[in-house]
Amino acid sequence: MNAFYTFCLSCSRVALPVLAVLVLAFSFIPLLFKNEEKSNLASKLNVLFLMLFQGLIFVQFLFLYLKQSVLIVVFYVAFVLIQFIYFFLRRFSGINVEIIVCFLLTVGFCVWAGVSQTAFIKQMICLLIGVVLALLLYVVLLNRKIAAAVKIPAVILAIALFAANIWFGTVKNGSQNWLKLFSVSFQPSEIVKIALVFFAGTVIGIGKSKTGNTVYTLFCLLCIAILGYLRDFGTAAVYFCVFLTAICLRQISFKKFLFATAGGAAVVAAIAVLFPYVAKRLFAFGNAWQNASSTGYQQTRTMVAVASGGLFGVGANNGYLRNIVAADTDIVFGVVCEELGIIIGFCAVFCFVLLALYSVKLLKIALPFYSIPACAAAVLYLSQTALNVFGSVDMLPFTGVTLPFISNGGTSLISCIVLIAFIKAAERNYLWKKEKTQEDL
Amino acid sequence: MEKRKNTGRFIIYFACLLVVTGIALFCVKLSKGAEKWALYQTNRHIYTNGEISKIGEVTDKNGVVLAQNDGENRVYNSDANIRKSTIHAVGDTNGYISTGVQNALRKELTGYNLVNGFFNVQNGNNAVLTIDSRVNVSALKALGTQNGCVGICNYKTGEIICMVSTPTFDIANEKSFASAKAGELGSVFVNKFISSTYTPGSTFKIITAAAAIDKFGEDVYKKEFICNHGTQIENEPISCLGEHGAVSLTGAFTNSCNAYFSQLGLTLGRNTLTEYAEKFGFNKDFYINGIKSARSSFNLQDTRNISFGWASIGQYRTLMNPLQMLCNVSAIANGGEYITPYFVESISKPNGKVVYKPETQTVRVVSKDTADKLLNLMDTAVLNNYGKGSFGQLDICGKTGTAEVGQGVENSLFVGFSKDESFPVAFVVIVEGGGSGRSSAMGVANWALQSAKQAFTS
């Protein structure tokens, strides 16, 4: 490391976690509190902190990628510019969710850039696709009639995708959860997630809630069963958390909630009995260090990386964990902690907690059609994050779920961005209803 | 305003709580395990090809470099004898010698802490040892082809001047290192001074004597037992090398009379002897620079009197640790208390800032009065038996030991100290299979002590 780079790195590695905490803190205020003026001021400051954060990352990128992978720098700058223009056009208000997402994406950039220029460009393209699809979905959601029309085709598509997966699916890393279409691999379960969240708010209607709930339950259980068959237990667990949340929010009785949880437990027990080796693999967590060269390999290396990074990290792309298999997907939390520091790693996790708390706030006023999918999306992010992060440090079973926005996966990124549309739509509905009731008064 | 009451939202609060709790639990896990994780041998921040590389220099007390980085490689002292005699203190880079400073104190040598992690780790920190490589070389030469260990410390400060363990190997010689790794050289990676236990043999009589001195006071010198080339306990024999007749403490100690001490032990009783064994560190953990030594053991449960008799003279199943014994003789020399020994003086950053210094304590073993009486016994033993002339100009007090370890093998032991205030050292020497204490261990001790004296005054 030359001296100038080391100097810049020493400064930025302290400033970055501070800025990350500030972004999080200043997102907390407007997301959860009511005062409009203070919220707007907080948002403006927040944009400043975020841009400073991105600026310091940019400086690191200059040292790392300007010579060999200049396109990374170009795409990064393009993103930051477009982001700023968007914030400007929105007049720096009502952008709190976007700020959190952009923060998470910036952390993701650090991960992807270090993989390769091709990976980075691929992710940027997926980012673009995701944003376009999200906008599309946003427009569809706000137009209830179109949304209603789309329902049935969406179910068919979801089932079809899963069927294709079972018949033509390719196995990657132990789970058969991939489809190859024109030499592009994608995960159908990521796309079905969108349907899962979408239906959480539809198929109900307050009067018909009983049939609606049953239909939705059946759909979810079918998806979970298919995922179990495909051996993707992490995603199955995430689907189950979404299902549970949706069911709770649809105001069923406590008895039915217990029933649903019992059902889930029964499924898990069934798996344990039918596939004992699966149970063994899933419940082998907690012993990573005793099996450090075999089943505990990735988890122990993640813990080594987290400890080596310390609170402030060793600098983007200076870590060693990224040389290990699945470093950019399953154990990406370790890469983030090693390179950007434990503080930023925790900030990323707390971002999803913030999104969840925000979606709860929207519940009060927005229509269930909007607010329930928003909560479902938030719980999806949260449960996936928990499984990924705690699985990688051996506190939960190690599954192949990705860390939303940050893991290096095209389909994962697209689906995560598309899911934001649900939260934004709920937010729009929330603000619209709030204005309406204020007008009425 | 149409506000919906939705109790279902508690599931989301619950989910958030679970995640936050998870993070908190991870913080606990991190605070307990971060060092262990960061210093794990696969961590490429500090290990290169399985060898620890981001550590600084290791020097002896006089600045002689024992190990340092030379570009990509770790190199050791250019003299083969220095390498072989200090390798157990220095350690290797793969962690085979777990008690060497390069492994046991690698956290301080790499300068790890949780806040900074391994950011910009370049040269690591430097360690200064208390050992004098010249004395180590002498001790190694004195041991020759025999296995065993030598430990010498300054009983006024606790610094270890000499710490040698054999068998040893030459880390700079590929064949030698490969043989060591293949297990062809025996327990070559073990620092016996720290990590072994030995049957104490007659050196245990120091403890039996201490118990008697405390229990009987001044009368202890008048107490006599009969030695008829040994004695009998419940019709089973305990042999003795000489026929000492009616003998009392001083004479028995000087001549190492088994008959006297075994009968003395029985008179004292199991509880008292155990109590004093534990005062002298048996059944306790000893640490040197935070490294735990092998635990000694003294256990008289369910023993017949004959076994108790053997235990009183350091046989039966009793095992002592050389580090523990060194502490004991240091205490006798130092008015009844010893200073916890250490072989790593300090670890400092390249700019000189000290990041590690051992914590030392003063530990009392027996009263000053008892210690002085024991000192006199050990002094008289040399004066009237081994001969002060055996040690040249040095004024040495000591006790030999001949430990029977089965199959006709006898380990030779010699423990003691210098009475001279200007050369305040204590020592433990064990030669495996060396026969009587006098025949091997004493000679090795003398060699090492003469070298230590020279080193001391230079």
mmCIF file with all atom_site columns, N, CA and C in Angstrom, chain B residues 339-365:
data_model
loop_
_atom_site.group_PDB
_atom_site.id
_atom_site.type_symbol
_atom_site.label_atom_id
_atom_site.label_alt_id
_atom_site.label_comp_id
_atom_site.label_asym_id
_atom_site.label_entity_id
_atom_site.label_seq_id
_atom_site.pdbx_PDB_ins_code
_atom_site.Cartn_x
_atom_site.Cartn_y
_atom_site.Cartn_z
_atom_site.occupancy
_atom_site.B_iso_or_equiv
_atom_site.pdbx_formal_charge
_atom_site.auth_seq_id
_atom_site.auth_comp_id
_atom_site.auth_asym_id
_atom_site.auth_atom_id
_atom_site.pdbx_PDB_model_num
ATOM 1  N N  . ILE B 1 339 ? 8.592  -14.394 43.493 1.00 0.00 ? 339 ILE B N  1
ATOM 2  C CA . ILE B 1 339 ? 7.963  -13.478 42.541 1.00 0.00 ? 339 ILE B CA 1
ATOM 3  C C  . ILE B 1 339 ? 7.628  -14.305 41.310 1.00 0.00 ? 339 ILE B C  1
ATOM 4  N N  . THR B 1 340 ? 6.383  -14.200 40.807 1.00 0.00 ? 340 THR B N  1
ATOM 5  C CA . THR B 1 340 ? 5.962  -15.049 39.691 1.00 0.00 ? 340 THR B CA 1
ATOM 6  C C  . THR B 1 340 ? 6.921  -14.889 38.521 1.00 0.00 ? 340 THR B C  1
ATOM 7  N N  . PRO B 1 341 ? 7.491  -16.005 38.056 1.00 0.00 ? 341 PRO B N  1
ATOM 8  C CA . PRO B 1 341 ? 8.507  -15.925 37.008 1.00 0.00 ? 341 PRO B CA 1
ATOM 9  C C  . PRO B 1 341 ? 7.910  -15.557 35.657 1.00 0.00 ? 341 PRO B C  1
ATOM 10 N N  . TYR B 1 342 ? 8.756  -14.975 34.804 1.00 0.00 ? 342 TYR B N  1
ATOM 11 C CA . TYR B 1 342 ? 8.335  -14.630 33.451 1.00 0.00 ? 342 TYR B CA 1
ATOM 12 C C  . TYR B 1 342 ? 9.546  -14.710 32.536 1.00 0.00 ? 342 TYR B C  1
ATOM 13 N N  . PHE B 1 343 ? 9.306  -15.043 31.263 1.00 0.00 ? 343 PHE B N  1
ATOM 14 C CA . PHE B 1 343 ? 10.437 -15.097 30.328 1.00 0.00 ? 343 PHE B CA 1
ATOM 15 C C  . PHE B 1 343 ? 10.302 -14.073 29.208 1.00 0.00 ? 343 PHE B C  1
ATOM 16 N N  . VAL B 1 344 ? 9.116  -13.431 29.137 1.00 0.00 ? 344 VAL B N  1
ATOM 17 C CA . VAL B 1 344 ? 8.964  -12.344 28.177 1.00 0.00 ? 344 VAL B CA 1
ATOM 18 C C  . VAL B 1 344 ? 8.982  -11.048 28.968 1.00 0.00 ? 344 VAL B C  1
ATOM 19 N N  . GLU B 1 345 ? 9.978  -10.236 28.728 1.00 0.00 ? 345 GLU B N  1
ATOM 20 C CA . GLU B 1 345 ? 10.155 -9.001  29.476 1.00 0.00 ? 345 GLU B CA 1
ATOM 21 C C  . GLU B 1 345 ? 9.122  -7.966  29.066 1.00 0.00 ? 345 GLU B C  1
ATOM 22 N N  . SER B 1 346 ? 8.988  -7.789  27.741 1.00 0.00 ? 346 SER B N  1
ATOM 23 C CA . SER B 1 346 ? 8.047  -6.783  27.240 1.00 0.00 ? 346 SER B CA 1
ATOM 24 C C  . SER B 1 346 ? 7.841  -6.988  25.750 1.00 0.00 ? 346 SER B C  1
ATOM 25 N N  . ILE B 1 347 ? 6.729  -6.442  25.260 1.00 0.00 ? 347 ILE B N  1
ATOM 26 C CA . ILE B 1 347 ? 6.492  -6.405  23.815 1.00 0.00 ? 347 ILE B CA 1
ATOM 27 C C  . ILE B 1 347 ? 6.182  -4.964  23.469 1.00 0.00 ? 347 ILE B C  1
ATOM 28 N N  . SER B 1 348 ? 6.874  -4.429  22.463 1.00 0.00 ? 348 SER B N  1
ATOM 29 C CA . SER B 1 348 ? 6.692  -3.013  22.122 1.00 0.00 ? 348 SER B CA 1
ATOM 30 C C  . SER B 1 348 ? 6.483  -2.813  20.643 1.00 0.00 ? 348 SER B C  1
ATOM 31 N N  . LYS B 1 349 ? 5.836  -1.693  20.343 1.00 0.00 ? 349 LYS B N  1
ATOM 32 C CA . LYS B 1 349 ? 5.653  -1.307  18.945 1.00 0.00 ? 349 LYS B CA 1
ATOM 33 C C  . LYS B 1 349 ? 7.002  -0.907  18.365 1.00 0.00 ? 349 LYS B C  1
ATOM 34 N N  . PRO B 1 350 ? 7.110  -0.887  17.023 1.00 0.00 ? 350 PRO B N  1
ATOM 35 C CA . PRO B 1 350 ? 8.370  -0.466  16.419 1.00 0.00 ? 350 PRO B CA 1
ATOM 36 C C  . PRO B 1 350 ? 8.836  0.909   16.895 1.00 0.00 ? 350 PRO B C  1
ATOM 37 N N  . ASN B 1 351 ? 7.867  1.792   17.253 1.00 0.00 ? 351 ASN B N  1
ATOM 38 C CA . ASN B 1 351 ? 8.285  3.111   17.718 1.00 0.00 ? 351 ASN B CA 1
ATOM 39 C C  . ASN B 1 351 ? 8.682  3.121   19.190 1.00 0.00 ? 351 ASN B C  1
ATOM 40 N N  . GLY B 1 352 ? 8.671  1.956   19.826 1.00 0.00 ? 352 GLY B N  1
ATOM 41 C CA . GLY B 1 352 ? 9.144  1.871   21.202 1.00 0.00 ? 352 GLY B CA 1
ATOM 42 C C  . GLY B 1 352 ? 8.049  1.810   22.246 1.00 0.00 ? 352 GLY B C  1
ATOM 43 N N  . LYS B 1 353 ? 6.817  2.118   21.869 1.00 0.00 ? 353 LYS B N  1
ATOM 44 C CA . LYS B 1 353 ? 5.749  2.136   22.872 1.00 0.00 ? 353 LYS B CA 1
ATOM 45 C C  . LYS B 1 353 ? 5.471  0.720   23.363 1.00 0.00 ? 353 LYS B C  1
ATOM 46 N N  . VAL B 1 354 ? 5.496  0.533   24.681 1.00 0.00 ? 354 VAL B N  1
ATOM 47 C CA . VAL B 1 354 ? 5.306  -0.792  25.254 1.00 0.00 ? 354 VAL B CA 1
ATOM 48 C C  . VAL B 1 354 ? 3.825  -1.164  25.227 1.00 0.00 ? 354 VAL B C  1
ATOM 49 N N  . VAL B 1 355 ? 3.513  -2.323  24.631 1.00 0.00 ? 355 VAL B N  1
ATOM 50 C CA . VAL B 1 355 ? 2.112  -2.744  24.602 1.00 0.00 ? 355 VAL B CA 1
ATOM 51 C C  . VAL B 1 355 ? 1.844  -3.919  25.533 1.00 0.00 ? 355 VAL B C  1
ATOM 52 N N  . TYR B 1 356 ? 2.904  -4.549  26.037 1.00 0.00 ? 356 TYR B N  1
ATOM 53 C CA . TYR B 1 356 ? 2.688  -5.678  26.931 1.00 0.00 ? 356 TYR B CA 1
ATOM 54 C C  . TYR B 1 356 ? 3.828  -5.775  27.926 1.00 0.00 ? 356 TYR B C  1
ATOM 55 N N  . LYS B 1 357 ? 3.469  -5.905  29.190 1.00 0.00 ? 357 LYS B N  1
ATOM 56 C CA . LYS B 1 357 ? 4.446  -6.199  30.229 1.00 0.00 ? 357 LYS B CA 1
ATOM 57 C C  . LYS B 1 357 ? 3.773  -7.207  31.140 1.00 0.00 ? 357 LYS B C  1
ATOM 58 N N  . PRO B 1 358 ? 4.506  -8.241  31.584 1.00 0.00 ? 358 PRO B N  1
ATOM 59 C CA . PRO B 1 358 ? 3.843  -9.246  32.405 1.00 0.00 ? 358 PRO B CA 1
ATOM 60 C C  . PRO B 1 358 ? 3.458  -8.678  33.758 1.00 0.00 ? 358 PRO B C  1
ATOM 61 N N  . GLU B 1 359 ? 2.330  -9.172  34.279 1.00 0.00 ? 359 GLU B N  1
ATOM 62 C CA . GLU B 1 359 ? 1.938  -8.765  35.637 1.00 0.00 ? 359 GLU B CA 1
ATOM 63 C C  . GLU B 1 359 ? 2.617  -9.705  36.603 1.00 0.00 ? 359 GLU B C  1
ATOM 64 N N  . THR B 1 360 ? 3.384  -9.193  37.534 1.00 0.00 ? 360 THR B N  1
ATOM 65 C CA . THR B 1 360 ? 4.014  -10.095 38.491 1.00 0.00 ? 360 THR B CA 1
ATOM 66 C C  . THR B 1 360 ? 3.412  -9.891  39.864 1.00 0.00 ? 360 THR B C  1
ATOM 67 N N  . GLN B 1 361 ? 3.422  -10.978 40.623 1.00 0.00 ? 361 GLN B N  1
ATOM 68 C CA . GLN B 1 361 ? 2.921  -10.904 41.994 1.00 0.00 ? 361 GLN B CA 1
ATOM 69 C C  . GLN B 1 361 ? 3.965  -11.508 42.900 1.00 0.00 ? 361 GLN B C  1
ATOM 70 N N  . THR B 1 362 ? 3.870  -11.218 44.175 1.00 0.00 ? 362 THR B N  1
ATOM 71 C CA . THR B 1 362 ? 4.708  -11.892 45.155 1.00 0.00 ? 362 THR B CA 1
ATOM 72 C C  . THR B 1 362 ? 3.813  -12.880 45.882 1.00 0.00 ? 362 THR B C  1
ATOM 73 N N  . VAL B 1 363 ? 4.230  -14.129 45.902 1.00 0.00 ? 363 VAL B N  1
ATOM 74 C CA . VAL B 1 363 ? 3.404  -15.176 46.505 1.00 0.00 ? 363 VAL B CA 1
ATOM 75 C C  . VAL B 1 363 ? 4.147  -15.786 47.683 1.00 0.00 ? 363 VAL B C  1
ATOM 76 N N  . ARG B 1 364 ? 3.478  -15.825 48.810 1.00 0.00 ? 364 ARG B N  1
ATOM 77 C CA . ARG B 1 364 ? 4.132  -16.405 49.985 1.00 0.00 ? 364 ARG B CA 1
ATOM 78 C C  . ARG B 1 364 ? 3.862  -17.895 50.031 1.00 0.00 ? 364 ARG B C  1
ATOM 79 N N  . VAL B 1 365 ? 4.926  -18.673 50.250 1.00 0.00 ? 365 VAL B N  1
ATOM 80 C CA . VAL B 1 365 ? 4.799  -20.120 50.345 1.00 0.00 ? 365 VAL B CA 1
ATOM 81 C C  . VAL B 1 365 ? 4.883  -20.568 51.803 1.00 0.00 ? 365 VAL B C  1
#
